Amino acid sequence: MSVNKATGAFELRHLRYFVTLAEERNFSRAAERLGIAQPGLSQQILNLEALVGTALLDRSRRSVQLTLPGQVFLQEARKTLLQADTALAAVRRTGRGETGRISIGYVASAAYAGVLTASLAGFRTTHPEVELQLTEMEMGLQLAAIAGGALDFGYVRPPVKVPDGVATTCVPREPLVVAVGAAHALADHETIPLAALSEETFIAPRQAVDVGFHHNAVIACRESGFEPTISATGRDFTTIASMVAVGLGVALVPRSLTCLQLPGLVYRPVTGSTTTSDLAVAYRRNEPAPAVRAFIRHHHRADPAGRDAAT
């Protein structure tokens, strides 16, 4: 049998029609399975043969039989359909935010608070194919990187100046405790009135006075009626805790940081202040990446009452 040549290219539907016909070996059953009329299926197979330029069916027999080219075409058609289905599934997973990569910055205190590990573990449960890249990073650098597109998400300690286009949402709000050396005169008290520390030097991170822990210490002390002496010499909380332990000062810190235990260091609740320390997540307001949007939604579901932390 000769086959008229046709111009153009076959479509995926041609492959599906042919594979179904080859599996059913009957035009009527194949048409029913495909949900099309039998004459339409016959015409589509003729069109396919015209497109490939050779006969795929042996029409000298009463039952549907494949020619040798038809047998080869069947194998390749199945591979192509499988690859197309795989590609479609991958695109849909990506569109739903189920695959991709998220770069995440965090301040060390987020790890101490347990929020970082809990959030990542929860997200990994529902999005196991999303790659998470973590980098400990100072807050200002995080926010600049998010605004510039170099970082997708961040965990920061407000207050901090937020660039245009970046949103922040508070997650836990923690009470403050005071870290003092074990040899301090008030170390054996169950609670310490903050006003009793008015003559102490408060050790804070190397931050501006209106940022993070430094800001918290100033506001809390003012609430207790005095202006604190601040030594902003701590590179990180481990350094601050070590300085407190050897008697170089005291420090106001979020309660979650009491998990860091050092010899000669004790933590005590304070009275006379209601100031808290917030942990916030930061992200682009108009985030285009589906995986990152899914990560943002994950945090909103975890804390639906989350507050805007922008300053």
CSV table of C-alpha atoms in Angstrom, one decimal:
chain,number,residue,atom,x,y,z
A,1,MET,CA,0.0,0.0,0.0
A,2,SER,CA,1.3,3.4,-0.9
A,3,VAL,CA,1.0,6.3,1.5
A,4,ASN,CA,0.5,9.9,0.4
A,5,LYS,CA,3.0,12.2,1.8
A,6,ALA,CA,1.8,15.1,3.9
A,7,THR,CA,3.5,18.2,5.2
A,8,GLY,CA,3.7,19.2,8.9
A,9,ALA,CA,4.6,17.3,12.0
A,10,PHE,CA,2.6,14.8,14.1
A,11,GLU,CA,1.3,15.8,17.5
A,12,LEU,CA,1.2,14.0,20.8
A,13,ARG,CA,-2.4,13.1,20.1
A,14,HIS,CA,-1.3,11.2,17.0
A,15,LEU,CA,1.0,9.1,19.2
A,16,ARG,CA,-1.6,8.5,21.8
A,17,TYR,CA,-4.1,7.4,19.1
A,18,PHE,CA,-1.5,5.0,17.6
A,19,VAL,CA,-0.4,3.5,20.9
A,20,THR,CA,-4.0,2.9,22.0
A,21,LEU,CA,-4.8,1.3,18.7
A,22,ALA,CA,-1.7,-0.9,18.9
A,23,GLU,CA,-2.7,-2.0,22.4
A,24,GLU,CA,-6.3,-2.7,21.6
A,25,ARG,CA,-5.7,-4.1,18.1
A,26,ASN,CA,-9.2,-3.1,17.2
A,27,PHE,CA,-10.4,0.2,15.8
A,28,SER,CA,-13.8,0.1,17.6
A,29,ARG,CA,-12.3,-0.6,21.1
A,30,ALA,CA,-9.5,1.9,20.6
A,31,ALA,CA,-12.0,4.6,19.6
A,32,GLU,CA,-14.2,3.9,22.6
A,33,ARG,CA,-11.2,4.0,24.9
A,34,LEU,CA,-10.1,7.3,23.4
A,35,GLY,CA,-13.6,8.8,23.4
A,36,ILE,CA,-13.7,9.6,19.7
A,37,ALA,CA,-15.6,8.2,16.7
A,38,GLN,CA,-14.2,5.2,14.9
A,39,PRO,CA,-14.1,7.0,11.5
A,40,GLY,CA,-12.2,9.9,13.1
A,41,LEU,CA,-9.6,7.5,14.6
A,42,SER,CA,-9.2,5.8,11.2
A,43,GLN,CA,-8.6,9.2,9.5
A,44,GLN,CA,-6.1,10.3,12.2
A,45,ILE,CA,-4.0,7.1,11.7
A,46,LEU,CA,-4.0,7.7,7.9
A,47,ASN,CA,-2.8,11.2,8.6
A,48,LEU,CA,-0.1,9.9,10.9
A,49,GLU,CA,1.1,7.5,8.2
A,50,ALA,CA,1.2,10.3,5.7
A,51,LEU,CA,3.2,12.4,8.1
A,52,VAL,CA,5.8,9.7,8.8
A,53,GLY,CA,5.9,8.7,5.1
A,54,THR,CA,5.3,4.9,5.5
A,55,ALA,CA,2.6,2.4,6.4
A,56,LEU,CA,2.3,1.6,10.1
A,57,LEU,CA,-0.5,-0.9,9.8
A,58,ASP,CA,-0.6,-4.0,7.7
A,59,ARG,CA,-4.0,-3.6,6.0
A,60,SER,CA,-3.8,-7.0,4.2
A,61,ARG,CA,-5.1,-8.7,7.3
A,62,ARG,CA,-8.5,-8.5,8.9
A,63,SER,CA,-7.2,-7.8,12.4
A,64,VAL,CA,-5.0,-4.8,13.3
A,65,GLN,CA,-1.4,-5.8,12.7
A,66,LEU,CA,1.7,-3.5,12.8
A,67,THR,CA,4.2,-3.4,10.0
A,68,LEU,CA,7.9,-3.5,10.9
A,69,PRO,CA,8.1,0.3,10.8
A,70,GLY,CA,4.9,0.3,12.9
A,71,GLN,CA,6.5,-1.9,15.5
A,72,VAL,CA,9.6,0.5,15.7
A,73,PHE,CA,7.3,3.5,15.8
A,74,LEU,CA,5.3,2.0,18.7
A,75,GLN,CA,8.4,1.6,20.8
A,76,GLU,CA,9.5,5.2,20.1
A,77,ALA,CA,6.0,6.6,20.6
A,78,ARG,CA,5.8,5.0,24.0
A,79,LYS,CA,9.1,6.6,25.0
A,80,THR,CA,8.0,10.0,23.7
A,81,LEU,CA,4.7,9.9,25.6
A,82,LEU,CA,6.4,8.8,28.8
A,83,GLN,CA,8.9,11.7,28.4
A,84,ALA,CA,6.1,14.1,27.7
A,85,ASP,CA,4.2,12.9,30.8
A,86,THR,CA,7.3,13.2,32.9
A,87,ALA,CA,8.0,16.7,31.6
A,88,LEU,CA,4.4,17.8,32.3
A,89,ALA,CA,4.4,16.4,35.8
A,90,ALA,CA,7.7,18.1,36.5
A,91,VAL,CA,6.4,21.5,35.3
A,92,ARG,CA,3.3,21.1,37.3
A,93,ARG,CA,5.3,20.2,40.5
A,94,THR,CA,7.5,23.3,39.9
A,95,GLY,CA,4.4,25.5,39.3
A,96,ARG,CA,3.0,24.2,42.6
A,97,GLY,CA,6.2,25.0,44.4
A,98,GLU,CA,7.0,21.3,45.0
A,99,THR,CA,10.4,21.5,43.4
A,100,GLY,CA,13.1,24.2,43.1
A,101,ARG,CA,15.7,25.8,45.3
A,102,ILE,CA,15.4,28.3,48.2
A,103,SER,CA,18.3,30.3,49.6
A,104,ILE,CA,17.8,31.1,53.2
A,105,GLY,CA,19.7,33.5,55.5
A,106,TYR,CA,19.4,33.4,59.3
A,107,VAL,CA,20.7,35.0,62.4
A,108,ALA,CA,22.2,32.6,64.9
A,109,SER,CA,19.5,33.4,67.5
A,110,ALA,CA,16.9,32.0,65.1
A,111,ALA,CA,18.6,28.6,65.4
A,112,TYR,CA,18.7,28.9,69.2
A,113,ALA,CA,15.0,29.7,69.3
A,114,GLY,CA,14.2,26.5,67.5
A,115,VAL,CA,12.0,28.3,64.9
A,116,LEU,CA,14.5,27.8,62.1
A,117,THR,CA,14.8,24.0,62.6
A,118,ALA,CA,11.1,23.5,63.2
A,119,SER,CA,10.1,25.6,60.1
A,120,LEU,CA,12.5,23.8,57.8
A,121,ALA,CA,11.6,20.4,59.1
A,122,GLY,CA,7.9,21.1,58.6
A,123,PHE,CA,8.4,22.4,55.1
A,124,ARG,CA,10.6,19.4,54.2
A,125,THR,CA,7.8,17.1,55.2
A,126,THR,CA,5.4,18.6,52.6
A,127,HIS,CA,8.0,19.6,50.0
A,128,PRO,CA,10.8,17.0,50.0
A,129,GLU,CA,12.0,17.8,46.5
A,130,VAL,CA,12.8,21.5,47.2
A,131,GLU,CA,16.5,22.1,47.9
A,132,LEU,CA,17.1,24.4,50.9
A,133,GLN,CA,20.4,26.3,51.1
A,134,LEU,CA,21.2,27.9,54.5
A,135,THR,CA,23.7,30.6,55.3
A,136,GLU,CA,24.2,32.4,58.6
A,137,MET,CA,24.2,36.1,57.8
A,138,GLU,CA,24.0,39.4,59.6
A,139,MET,CA,20.5,41.0,59.3
A,140,GLY,CA,21.4,44.0,57.2
A,141,LEU,CA,23.2,41.8,54.7
A,142,GLN,CA,20.2,39.4,54.6
A,143,LEU,CA,17.7,42.2,53.8
A,144,ALA,CA,19.9,43.7,51.2
A,145,ALA,CA,20.5,40.3,49.5
A,146,ILE,CA,16.7,39.6,49.5
A,147,ALA,CA,15.9,43.0,48.0
A,148,GLY,CA,18.7,42.4,45.4
A,149,GLY,CA,17.5,38.9,44.5
A,150,ALA,CA,20.6,37.1,45.8
A,151,LEU,CA,18.7,35.6,48.7
A,152,ASP,CA,15.2,34.3,48.9
A,153,PHE,CA,14.3,34.3,52.5
A,154,GLY,CA,15.6,35.4,55.9
A,155,TYR,CA,15.2,35.0,59.6
A,156,VAL,CA,15.9,38.3,61.4
A,157,ARG,CA,15.5,40.0,64.8
A,158,PRO,CA,13.5,43.3,64.5
A,159,PRO,CA,13.6,46.1,64.7
A,160,VAL,CA,15.7,46.7,61.6
A,161,LYS,CA,15.3,48.9,58.6
A,162,VAL,CA,13.6,47.0,55.8
A,163,PRO,CA,14.4,47.9,52.1
A,164,ASP,CA,11.6,48.7,49.7
A,165,GLY,CA,10.0,45.6,48.2
A,166,VAL,CA,10.8,43.4,51.2
A,167,ALA,CA,8.1,42.3,53.7
A,168,THR,CA,8.7,41.0,57.2
A,169,THR,CA,6.4,39.1,59.4
A,170,CYS,CA,6.9,38.3,63.1
A,171,VAL,CA,6.8,34.8,64.2
A,172,PRO,CA,7.5,34.1,68.0
A,173,ARG,CA,7.5,37.0,70.4
A,174,GLU,CA,9.7,36.2,73.4
A,175,PRO,CA,10.1,37.7,76.9
A,176,LEU,CA,13.6,39.0,77.8
A,177,VAL,CA,15.8,37.4,80.5
A,178,VAL,CA,19.0,38.8,81.9
A,179,ALA,CA,22.3,36.9,81.7
A,180,VAL,CA,24.6,37.5,84.6
A,181,GLY,CA,27.8,35.9,85.9
A,182,ALA,CA,27.4,33.2,88.5
A,183,ALA,CA,29.4,35.4,90.9
A,184,HIS,CA,27.0,38.4,90.5
A,185,ALA,CA,25.4,39.6,93.7
A,186,LEU,CA,21.9,39.0,92.3
A,187,ALA,CA,22.7,35.7,90.6
A,188,ASP,CA,21.0,33.6,93.3
A,189,HIS,CA,17.7,35.6,93.0
A,190,GLU,CA,14.8,33.8,91.3
A,191,THR,CA,14.0,37.0,89.4
A,192,ILE,CA,15.9,40.3,89.1
A,193,PRO,CA,14.3,43.7,89.0
A,194,LEU,CA,15.8,45.4,85.9
A,195,ALA,CA,16.2,48.7,87.8
A,196,ALA,CA,18.6,46.9,90.1
A,197,LEU,CA,21.0,46.6,87.2
A,198,SER,CA,21.0,50.4,86.4
A,199,GLU,CA,24.7,50.7,87.3
A,200,GLU,CA,25.8,47.7,85.2
A,201,THR,CA,27.3,47.6,81.8
A,202,PHE,CA,25.0,45.9,79.3
A,203,ILE,CA,26.8,43.9,76.6
A,204,ALA,CA,25.1,44.0,73.2
A,205,PRO,CA,25.9,42.9,69.7
A,206,ARG,CA,27.7,45.3,67.4
A,207,GLN,CA,24.6,46.8,66.0
A,208,ALA,CA,23.1,50.3,65.6
A,209,VAL,CA,21.3,51.5,68.7
A,210,ASP,CA,17.9,51.1,66.9
A,211,VAL,CA,18.5,47.5,65.8
A,212,GLY,CA,17.8,44.1,67.3
A,213,PHE,CA,19.1,43.2,70.8
A,214,HIS,CA,20.8,46.5,71.2
A,215,HIS,CA,17.4,48.3,70.7
A,216,ASN,CA,15.6,45.8,73.1
A,217,ALA,CA,18.1,46.5,75.9
A,218,VAL,CA,17.8,50.3,75.6
A,219,ILE,CA,13.9,50.2,75.5
A,220,ALA,CA,13.6,47.7,78.4
A,221,CYS,CA,16.0,49.8,80.6
A,222,ARG,CA,14.2,53.0,79.8
A,223,GLU,CA,10.9,51.3,80.7
A,224,SER,CA,12.5,50.5,84.1
A,225,GLY,CA,13.5,54.2,84.5
A,226,PHE,CA,17.1,54.4,83.6
A,227,GLU,CA,19.4,54.9,80.6
A,228,PRO,CA,21.7,51.9,80.3
A,229,THR,CA,25.4,51.9,79.7
A,230,ILE,CA,25.9,49.8,76.6
A,231,SER,CA,29.0,48.1,75.5
A,232,ALA,CA,28.3,47.0,71.9
A,233,THR,CA,31.3,44.7,71.6
A,234,GLY,CA,29.8,41.3,71.2
A,235,ARG,CA,30.3,39.8,67.7
A,236,ASP,CA,27.6,37.1,68.4
A,237,PHE,CA,25.7,35.8,71.3
A,238,THR,CA,28.3,33.1,72.2
A,239,THR,CA,30.9,36.0,72.6
A,240,ILE,CA,28.4,38.0,74.6
A,241,ALA,CA,27.7,35.0,76.9
A,242,SER,CA,31.4,34.4,77.4
A,243,MET,CA,31.9,38.1,78.4
A,244,VAL,CA,29.1,37.9,80.8
A,245,ALA,CA,30.4,34.7,82.4
A,246,VAL,CA,33.7,36.3,83.2
A,247,GLY,CA,32.1,39.4,84.8
A,248,LEU,CA,32.5,42.0,82.1
A,249,GLY,CA,28.8,43.0,82.2
A,250,VAL,CA,25.2,41.7,81.9
A,251,ALA,CA,23.0,41.1,78.8
A,252,LEU,CA,19.3,41.2,78.1
A,253,VAL,CA,18.5,38.3,75.7
A,254,PRO,CA,15.4,36.4,74.4
A,255,ARG,CA,14.4,33.6,76.7
A,256,SER,CA,15.1,31.0,74.0
A,257,LEU,CA,18.8,31.8,74.2
A,258,THR,CA,19.0,30.2,77.7
A,259,CYS,CA,19.7,27.0,75.8
A,260,LEU,CA,23.3,28.2,75.5
A,261,GLN,CA,24.8,27.1,78.8
A,262,LEU,CA,28.3,28.1,79.8
A,263,PRO,CA,30.3,27.6,83.0
A,264,GLY,CA,29.8,30.7,85.2
A,265,LEU,CA,26.7,32.0,83.4
A,266,VAL,CA,23.1,32.1,84.7
A,267,TYR,CA,19.9,33.4,83.3
A,268,ARG,CA,17.1,35.1,85.4
A,269,PRO,CA,13.7,36.5,84.5
A,270,VAL,CA,13.5,40.2,84.9
A,271,THR,CA,10.7,42.4,86.3
A,272,GLY,CA,9.9,46.0,85.6
A,273,SER,CA,9.8,45.7,81.8
A,274,THR,CA,7.3,44.2,79.3
A,275,THR,CA,9.7,44.6,76.3
A,276,THR,CA,9.9,41.5,74.2
A,277,SER,CA,12.2,40.2,71.5
A,278,ASP,CA,10.7,39.3,68.2
A,279,LEU,CA,11.9,36.9,65.5
A,280,ALA,CA,10.7,37.7,62.0
A,281,VAL,CA,10.9,36.2,58.5
A,282,ALA,CA,11.8,38.4,55.6
A,283,TYR,CA,10.9,37.9,51.9
A,284,ARG,CA,10.2,39.8,48.7
A,285,ARG,CA,6.6,41.2,48.5
A,286,ASN,CA,6.2,40.2,44.9
A,287,GLU,CA,8.0,36.8,44.9
A,288,PRO,CA,7.9,35.2,41.5
A,289,ALA,CA,9.3,31.7,42.4
A,290,PRO,CA,6.6,29.1,43.2
A,291,ALA,CA,8.8,27.3,45.7
A,292,VAL,CA,9.6,30.4,47.6
A,293,ARG,CA,5.9,31.4,47.6
A,294,ALA,CA,5.1,28.0,49.1
A,295,PHE,CA,7.7,28.6,51.8
A,296,ILE,CA,6.2,31.9,52.6
A,297,ARG,CA,2.7,30.3,52.8
A,298,HIS,CA,4.2,27.6,55.1
A,299,HIS,CA,5.2,30.3,57.6
A,300,HIS,CA,1.9,32.1,57.4
A,301,ARG,CA,0.0,28.8,58.1
A,302,ALA,CA,2.3,28.1,61.0
A,303,ASP,CA,1.6,31.5,62.5
A,304,PRO,CA,-1.6,32.9,61.0
A,305,ALA,CA,-1.6,35.7,63.5
A,306,GLY,CA,1.9,36.8,62.4
A,307,ARG,CA,2.4,40.6,62.5
A,308,ASP,CA,4.2,42.9,60.1
A,309,ALA,CA,7.6,43.6,61.6
A,310,ALA,CA,8.6,46.4,59.3
A,311,THR,CA,10.1,49.5,60.9
